[in-house]
XYZ file of C-alpha atoms in Angstrom:
442
model
C 0.000 0.000 0.000
C 1.153 3.556 -0.608
C 2.621 5.189 2.469
C 1.843 8.591 0.966
C -1.277 8.440 -1.170
C -0.826 9.984 -4.624
C -4.211 11.436 -5.540
C -3.608 11.676 -9.290
C -3.189 8.233 -10.882
C -1.475 9.849 -13.868
C 1.520 10.481 -11.613
C 2.030 6.747 -11.285
C 3.143 6.497 -14.920
C 6.081 8.338 -16.470
C 7.341 7.800 -20.047
C 10.083 5.376 -18.983
C 8.996 4.108 -15.563
C 5.999 3.170 -13.395
C 5.335 3.286 -9.670
C 5.461 -0.137 -7.992
C 2.014 0.417 -6.437
C 0.485 -0.041 -9.889
C 1.172 -3.745 -9.319
C 0.731 -4.118 -5.556
C -1.979 -1.743 -4.299
C -5.355 -3.532 -3.788
C -7.266 -0.258 -4.165
C -5.675 0.366 -7.552
C -6.578 -3.205 -8.557
C -10.234 -2.541 -7.728
C -10.145 0.603 -9.841
C -8.580 -1.364 -12.707
C -11.453 -3.820 -12.632
C -14.023 -1.022 -12.789
C -12.261 1.262 -15.259
C -10.559 -1.255 -17.567
C -11.686 -4.883 -17.412
C -15.369 -4.133 -16.837
C -15.513 -1.499 -19.575
C -13.356 -2.486 -22.554
C -13.836 -5.458 -24.879
C -12.800 -8.698 -23.150
C -12.363 -12.052 -24.891
C -14.999 -14.563 -23.734
C -14.421 -17.571 -25.982
C -14.766 -19.013 -29.448
C -18.063 -19.748 -31.160
C -17.016 -23.395 -31.627
C -16.919 -23.780 -27.819
C -20.727 -23.696 -27.819
C -21.761 -25.445 -31.065
C -25.289 -26.581 -30.053
C -28.239 -24.650 -28.565
C -27.949 -24.742 -24.794
C -24.166 -25.239 -24.815
C -22.543 -22.877 -22.347
C -19.154 -21.970 -20.935
C -18.593 -19.838 -17.847
C -16.055 -17.019 -17.956
C -14.856 -14.151 -15.769
C -14.932 -10.522 -16.953
C -13.223 -8.366 -14.357
C -14.965 -9.281 -11.114
C -18.114 -10.456 -12.904
C -19.009 -14.153 -13.392
C -20.515 -14.537 -16.878
C -22.005 -17.231 -19.129
C -21.216 -17.670 -22.832
C -24.197 -19.572 -24.286
C -25.553 -20.614 -27.685
C -29.263 -19.832 -27.966
C -32.041 -21.560 -29.853
C -31.763 -18.692 -32.330
C -28.165 -19.906 -32.977
C -26.849 -16.594 -31.651
C -24.141 -16.484 -28.990
C -25.162 -14.591 -25.862
C -23.116 -13.448 -22.863
C -25.104 -13.290 -19.612
C -24.305 -12.437 -16.025
C -24.092 -15.688 -14.075
C -26.692 -14.529 -11.552
C -30.342 -15.302 -10.948
C -32.376 -12.072 -10.601
C -34.332 -13.593 -7.692
C -31.876 -14.150 -4.847
C -28.545 -13.855 -6.668
C -27.771 -17.552 -6.984
C -25.302 -18.439 -9.753
C -27.216 -19.981 -12.642
C -24.320 -22.217 -13.750
C -21.999 -23.796 -11.215
C -20.121 -25.965 -13.695
C -17.452 -24.617 -16.010
C -19.248 -25.855 -19.117
C -22.099 -28.065 -20.259
C -25.482 -27.992 -21.948
C -28.376 -26.441 -20.077
C -31.038 -28.104 -22.251
C -34.103 -26.171 -23.404
C -33.677 -23.475 -20.751
C -31.704 -22.374 -17.693
C -33.119 -23.453 -14.336
C -31.941 -21.897 -11.088
C -31.048 -24.636 -8.636
C -32.262 -22.617 -5.642
C -35.938 -21.741 -6.358
C -36.495 -23.169 -9.881
C -36.911 -19.911 -11.751
C -36.347 -20.714 -15.441
C -34.946 -18.585 -18.243
C -34.537 -18.718 -22.004
C -31.010 -18.960 -23.414
C -31.011 -15.209 -24.033
C -31.764 -14.577 -20.354
C -35.459 -13.749 -20.669
C -37.685 -15.075 -17.896
C -39.521 -18.262 -18.840
C -41.362 -19.097 -15.650
C -41.530 -18.568 -11.884
C -43.083 -21.386 -9.846
C -46.683 -20.430 -8.915
C -46.110 -16.987 -10.398
C -49.764 -15.941 -10.428
C -50.515 -16.918 -6.829
C -47.164 -16.214 -5.284
C -46.379 -12.875 -6.908
C -49.806 -11.382 -7.572
C -49.758 -7.687 -6.787
C -45.928 -7.528 -6.560
C -43.443 -5.921 -8.881
C -42.443 -9.348 -10.262
C -43.964 -10.526 -13.520
C -43.156 -11.528 -17.051
C -43.134 -7.941 -18.277
C -40.635 -6.712 -15.693
C -37.143 -6.708 -17.265
C -35.670 -7.013 -13.766
C -36.907 -10.623 -13.807
C -34.577 -11.475 -16.689
C -30.948 -12.560 -16.393
C -28.926 -9.461 -17.187
C -27.033 -9.488 -20.482
C -23.588 -8.052 -21.122
C -24.100 -4.565 -22.514
C -22.462 -5.432 -25.827
C -21.414 -8.675 -27.486
C -19.583 -8.915 -30.803
C -17.669 -11.608 -32.643
C -14.723 -11.296 -35.008
C -14.009 -14.354 -37.160
C -15.552 -16.584 -34.520
C -13.775 -15.023 -31.513
C -16.392 -13.647 -29.112
C -15.826 -10.506 -27.039
C -18.096 -8.715 -24.599
C -18.069 -5.245 -23.087
C -19.964 -4.482 -19.892
C -20.159 -0.809 -20.877
C -23.074 0.368 -22.998
C -20.977 2.817 -24.987
C -17.499 2.936 -26.446
C -15.767 1.897 -29.669
C -17.022 -1.082 -31.647
C -15.020 -4.292 -31.348
C -13.466 -3.741 -34.761
C -12.492 -0.189 -33.835
C -11.070 -1.331 -30.509
C -8.996 -4.138 -32.020
C -7.640 -1.969 -34.818
C -4.532 -3.457 -36.413
C -4.391 -6.204 -33.783
C -7.139 -7.964 -35.795
C -4.232 -9.521 -37.683
C -4.008 -12.055 -34.836
C -7.339 -13.584 -35.840
C -6.986 -12.976 -39.580
C -3.603 -14.717 -39.616
C -4.870 -17.675 -37.618
C -8.040 -18.186 -39.667
C -6.442 -17.525 -43.049
C -3.959 -20.340 -42.402
C -6.932 -22.725 -42.428
C -7.874 -23.994 -45.896
C -11.533 -23.479 -44.949
C -10.873 -19.989 -43.555
C -11.970 -20.936 -40.042
C -10.569 -22.474 -36.879
C -12.257 -24.607 -34.254
C -11.343 -24.850 -30.618
C -9.553 -27.844 -29.151
C -11.694 -28.663 -26.090
C -8.986 -29.094 -23.476
C -7.708 -25.892 -21.894
C -4.676 -25.369 -19.667
C -5.552 -23.233 -16.648
C -2.747 -21.730 -14.560
C -2.954 -19.681 -11.367
C -0.095 -17.194 -11.194
C 0.705 -15.592 -7.845
C 1.492 -12.228 -9.350
C -0.235 -9.181 -10.793
C -1.920 -9.559 -14.189
C 0.184 -6.838 -15.819
C 3.428 -8.705 -15.138
C 2.241 -11.556 -17.370
C 1.146 -9.231 -20.186
C 4.406 -7.291 -20.141
C 6.334 -10.535 -20.467
C 4.562 -11.624 -23.650
C 6.385 -9.232 -25.990
C 9.528 -8.980 -23.872
C 12.012 -10.154 -26.504
C 14.941 -9.786 -24.123
C 13.898 -12.441 -21.616
C 13.687 -15.663 -23.745
C 17.447 -15.962 -24.242
C 17.989 -15.353 -20.541
C 15.130 -17.034 -18.702
C 14.826 -20.036 -21.028
C 18.518 -20.473 -21.826
C 18.970 -23.639 -19.761
C 15.937 -25.345 -21.283
C 16.921 -24.326 -24.809
C 20.532 -25.396 -24.347
C 19.551 -28.844 -23.061
C 17.136 -29.341 -25.963
C 19.774 -28.175 -28.438
C 22.315 -30.695 -27.149
C 19.818 -33.542 -27.555
C 18.767 -32.185 -30.959
C 22.388 -32.212 -32.181
C 22.949 -35.702 -30.827
C 19.864 -37.090 -32.577
C 20.807 -35.334 -35.823
C 24.320 -36.769 -35.621
C 22.988 -40.305 -35.195
C 20.036 -40.227 -37.598
C 20.742 -37.368 -39.985
C 17.888 -35.185 -38.718
C 16.074 -34.308 -35.512
C 12.327 -33.999 -34.893
C 10.973 -30.473 -35.326
C 9.721 -30.542 -31.742
C 13.296 -30.158 -30.475
C 13.662 -26.953 -32.489
C 10.633 -25.559 -30.661
C 12.679 -25.685 -27.470
C 16.244 -25.296 -28.751
C 15.300 -21.996 -30.414
C 15.251 -20.431 -26.959
C 19.039 -20.960 -26.902
C 19.909 -20.536 -30.585
C 17.810 -17.387 -31.125
C 20.137 -15.117 -29.165
C 19.558 -11.555 -27.965
C 21.152 -10.037 -31.076
C 18.789 -12.096 -33.243
C 15.775 -10.971 -31.232
C 16.939 -7.402 -31.865
C 16.476 -8.056 -35.583
C 12.728 -8.374 -34.971
C 10.464 -5.406 -34.357
C 7.530 -4.439 -32.180
C 4.591 -2.428 -33.479
C 2.675 -0.639 -30.744
C -0.872 0.625 -31.243
C -3.521 2.646 -29.394
C -5.444 0.932 -26.569
C -2.223 -0.885 -25.534
C -2.191 -3.511 -28.314
C 1.253 -4.671 -29.512
C 2.690 -6.932 -32.225
C 6.065 -8.705 -32.232
C 7.204 -9.456 -35.777
C 9.147 -12.563 -36.714
C 8.811 -16.093 -35.382
C 10.917 -19.190 -34.946
C 11.163 -20.352 -38.553
C 8.485 -23.052 -38.307
C 8.010 -23.542 -42.061
C 10.284 -26.399 -43.020
C 10.174 -28.164 -46.400
C 9.234 -31.555 -45.033
C 6.508 -33.791 -46.573
C 3.894 -32.667 -44.017
C 4.423 -28.988 -44.788
C 4.418 -29.602 -48.537
C 1.160 -31.552 -48.259
C -0.376 -28.687 -46.289
C 0.792 -26.135 -48.851
C -0.791 -28.217 -51.591
C -4.153 -28.075 -49.805
C -3.729 -24.320 -49.322
C -2.930 -23.850 -53.028
C -6.179 -25.606 -53.898
C -8.144 -23.406 -51.496
C -6.512 -20.030 -52.158
C -4.181 -20.300 -55.154
C -0.387 -20.077 -54.974
C -0.136 -16.288 -54.764
C -2.607 -15.900 -51.912
C -1.103 -18.911 -50.106
C 2.321 -17.264 -50.128
C 0.792 -14.048 -48.800
C -0.872 -15.959 -45.960
C 2.112 -18.101 -45.000
C 4.443 -15.134 -45.354
C 2.755 -13.097 -42.600
C 5.670 -12.263 -40.335
C 4.400 -12.107 -36.766
C 5.266 -14.141 -33.707
C 2.979 -12.700 -31.080
C 0.048 -10.272 -30.795
C -0.976 -8.784 -27.462
C -4.533 -7.471 -27.271
C -4.731 -5.303 -24.173
C -5.824 -5.826 -21.436
C -6.367 -9.554 -21.487
C -5.282 -11.586 -24.495
C -2.031 -12.970 -25.874
C -2.246 -14.627 -29.311
C 0.327 -16.733 -31.175
C -1.482 -17.015 -34.481
C 1.138 -19.004 -36.493
C 0.829 -21.701 -33.818
C -2.952 -21.420 -33.345
C -3.044 -20.664 -29.648
C -3.983 -17.913 -27.286
C -3.803 -17.102 -23.597
C -6.651 -15.255 -21.913
C -5.856 -13.333 -18.745
C -8.424 -13.302 -15.904
C -7.286 -11.145 -12.933
C -8.470 -12.669 -9.646
C -6.736 -10.342 -7.187
C -3.916 -7.855 -6.993
C -1.472 -10.771 -6.613
C -3.416 -13.598 -8.236
C -4.053 -14.157 -11.950
C -5.682 -16.957 -13.899
C -4.493 -17.638 -17.430
C -6.490 -19.879 -19.768
C -4.363 -21.360 -22.557
C -6.376 -22.449 -25.592
C -5.401 -24.259 -28.781
C -7.184 -24.209 -32.154
C -7.354 -26.546 -35.127
C -7.093 -25.211 -38.690
C -10.237 -26.449 -40.411
C -9.348 -28.361 -43.566
C -5.636 -28.692 -42.753
C -3.962 -32.147 -42.724
C -3.765 -33.899 -39.358
C 0.079 -33.681 -39.110
C -0.138 -29.882 -39.162
C -2.520 -29.993 -36.205
C -0.196 -32.401 -34.410
C 2.746 -30.043 -34.987
C 1.036 -27.061 -33.390
C -0.282 -29.320 -30.624
C 3.308 -30.296 -29.872
C 4.229 -26.630 -29.393
C 1.159 -26.160 -27.206
C 2.270 -29.022 -24.968
C 6.023 -28.354 -25.040
C 5.992 -24.591 -24.515
C 2.648 -23.430 -23.130
C 1.615 -26.345 -20.918
C 1.791 -25.741 -17.142
C 4.032 -28.829 -16.976
C 6.805 -27.459 -19.184
C 10.113 -25.979 -18.089
C 9.385 -22.930 -20.254
C 6.220 -22.119 -18.338
C 7.882 -22.924 -15.014
C 10.718 -20.498 -15.832
C 8.218 -17.698 -16.438
C 5.988 -18.446 -13.464
C 8.946 -18.338 -11.089
C 10.018 -14.948 -12.411
C 6.461 -13.570 -12.295
C 6.234 -14.559 -8.619
C 9.695 -13.166 -7.861
C 8.797 -9.883 -9.591
C 5.682 -9.487 -7.477
C 7.534 -10.342 -4.275
C 10.264 -7.826 -5.074
C 7.756 -5.116 -5.959
C 6.021 -5.685 -2.619
C 9.251 -4.891 -0.763
C 10.746 -1.549 0.248
C 13.686 -2.032 -2.112
C 12.600 0.704 -4.520
C 9.626 2.701 -5.703
C 9.818 2.463 -9.501
C 9.736 -0.153 -12.273
C 11.970 0.755 -15.218
C 10.954 0.481 -18.897
C 13.918 2.473 -20.191
C 15.453 0.023 -22.691
C 15.808 1.942 -26.009
C 13.577 4.703 -24.634
C 13.641 7.825 -26.776
C 14.457 5.926 -29.967
C 10.968 4.765 -30.910
C 9.583 5.824 -34.286
C 6.161 7.477 -34.194
C 3.851 6.744 -37.122
C 0.466 8.143 -38.216
C -2.573 6.975 -36.276
C -0.760 6.720 -32.953
C 1.333 3.677 -33.906
C 4.875 3.471 -32.527
C 7.572 1.237 -34.041
C 10.806 0.198 -32.417
C 13.881 1.454 -34.203
C 16.125 -0.731 -36.383
C 17.902 -3.514 -34.455
C 15.938 -2.688 -31.308
C 13.576 -5.650 -31.094
C 14.352 -6.078 -27.403
C 13.069 -2.588 -26.685
C 10.682 -2.109 -23.781
C 8.394 -0.109 -26.061
C 5.519 -2.629 -25.639
C 5.613 -2.118 -21.863
C 5.660 1.645 -22.312
C 2.716 1.351 -24.699
C 0.711 -0.804 -22.293
C 1.278 1.580 -19.404
C 0.362 4.564 -21.572
C -2.965 2.846 -22.315
C -3.331 1.936 -18.622
C -3.020 5.589 -17.646
C -5.577 6.617 -20.276
C -8.071 3.961 -19.208
C -7.616 4.726 -15.519
C -8.201 8.396 -16.280
C -11.519 7.515 -17.887
C -10.375 7.833 -21.530
C -11.442 4.693 -23.397
């Protein structure tokens, strides 16, 4: 907690540094939930998660428990997970199918999939002369103020006004375009199993790490080096090594100077893109078979445009990290000032050969699974960062790497300079957006 309260939140953020209380103060966290997570567009799930009427999946938006549900009208709705009678949660399970309607387990009020009241037991006798009745909108399950979908990815905003989803996403839409375009059928479908990780650190620490191109060669060096040694040994004995080893060895072989050859593109609302990725387009039979299917679907020219998209990571502030070339994303659900849930999802390219799915699944399991050394490396550092920030060892967090050398472009976009891919520009961009959101500017 602040020993001397700073009244103006704008004073917490300077161009190259941020006050530690931004990460550790519970009162600031509560304001973040109200001013950011419960106002802007937040990712809820993918349409393929709820393919049939009545299918639902529960999700957290800020402090609000919500339900993503497919209605009889085939539309996807996002409802507050709360019965309007006594406040009981409508859905206690993470996912399932509610059948023809929702039924509250406490007093048997029933609701249509869009939240409208269906029936109250003994309504006429029990509620005659009261304010409750079918025509009272307060008897319905409350809907999220706005729900929109982009290429099957469903977002909700709990604020009635603000930019449209497309306006909010801006250039970060490339995350979903790149992922879907890589599918011969132009769509992806969700892989049902999801990794869920509780991180004992502030939600912003995770987001800042996603486009931190300096840390992989440091934090993951031991894992990458071990994988590289095994990779070389297998190649020496057999003439080649499985691609899966490259997914890990790249953390050692892609050194800091190579990461500097990449670039970050930083956009309004805190969204950021890291260009370049780990060279996962070999000329093996599986890749060639996939390219053949893509040629049939799109033609050779368009296929090259699609497969030539040069991004590794897209961060959609304040709660989504997307690796589109590998068909996976991580959704961030803040639970407390020092507690964060991340949901790690994987997608299948519709129409792509099975080996291509298996390849991206291998990356999902090797790099993003809670059981991997890569994830363990990060989680330890996230926890250590939060513990250090909670101490009296200093008041500021520095984002000064290559500060002052960013290149400003029209429309509010900021590029890192040449050979500055490890710049902390994405962190500066996120905190600039944080300050704007916390000041009420959406």
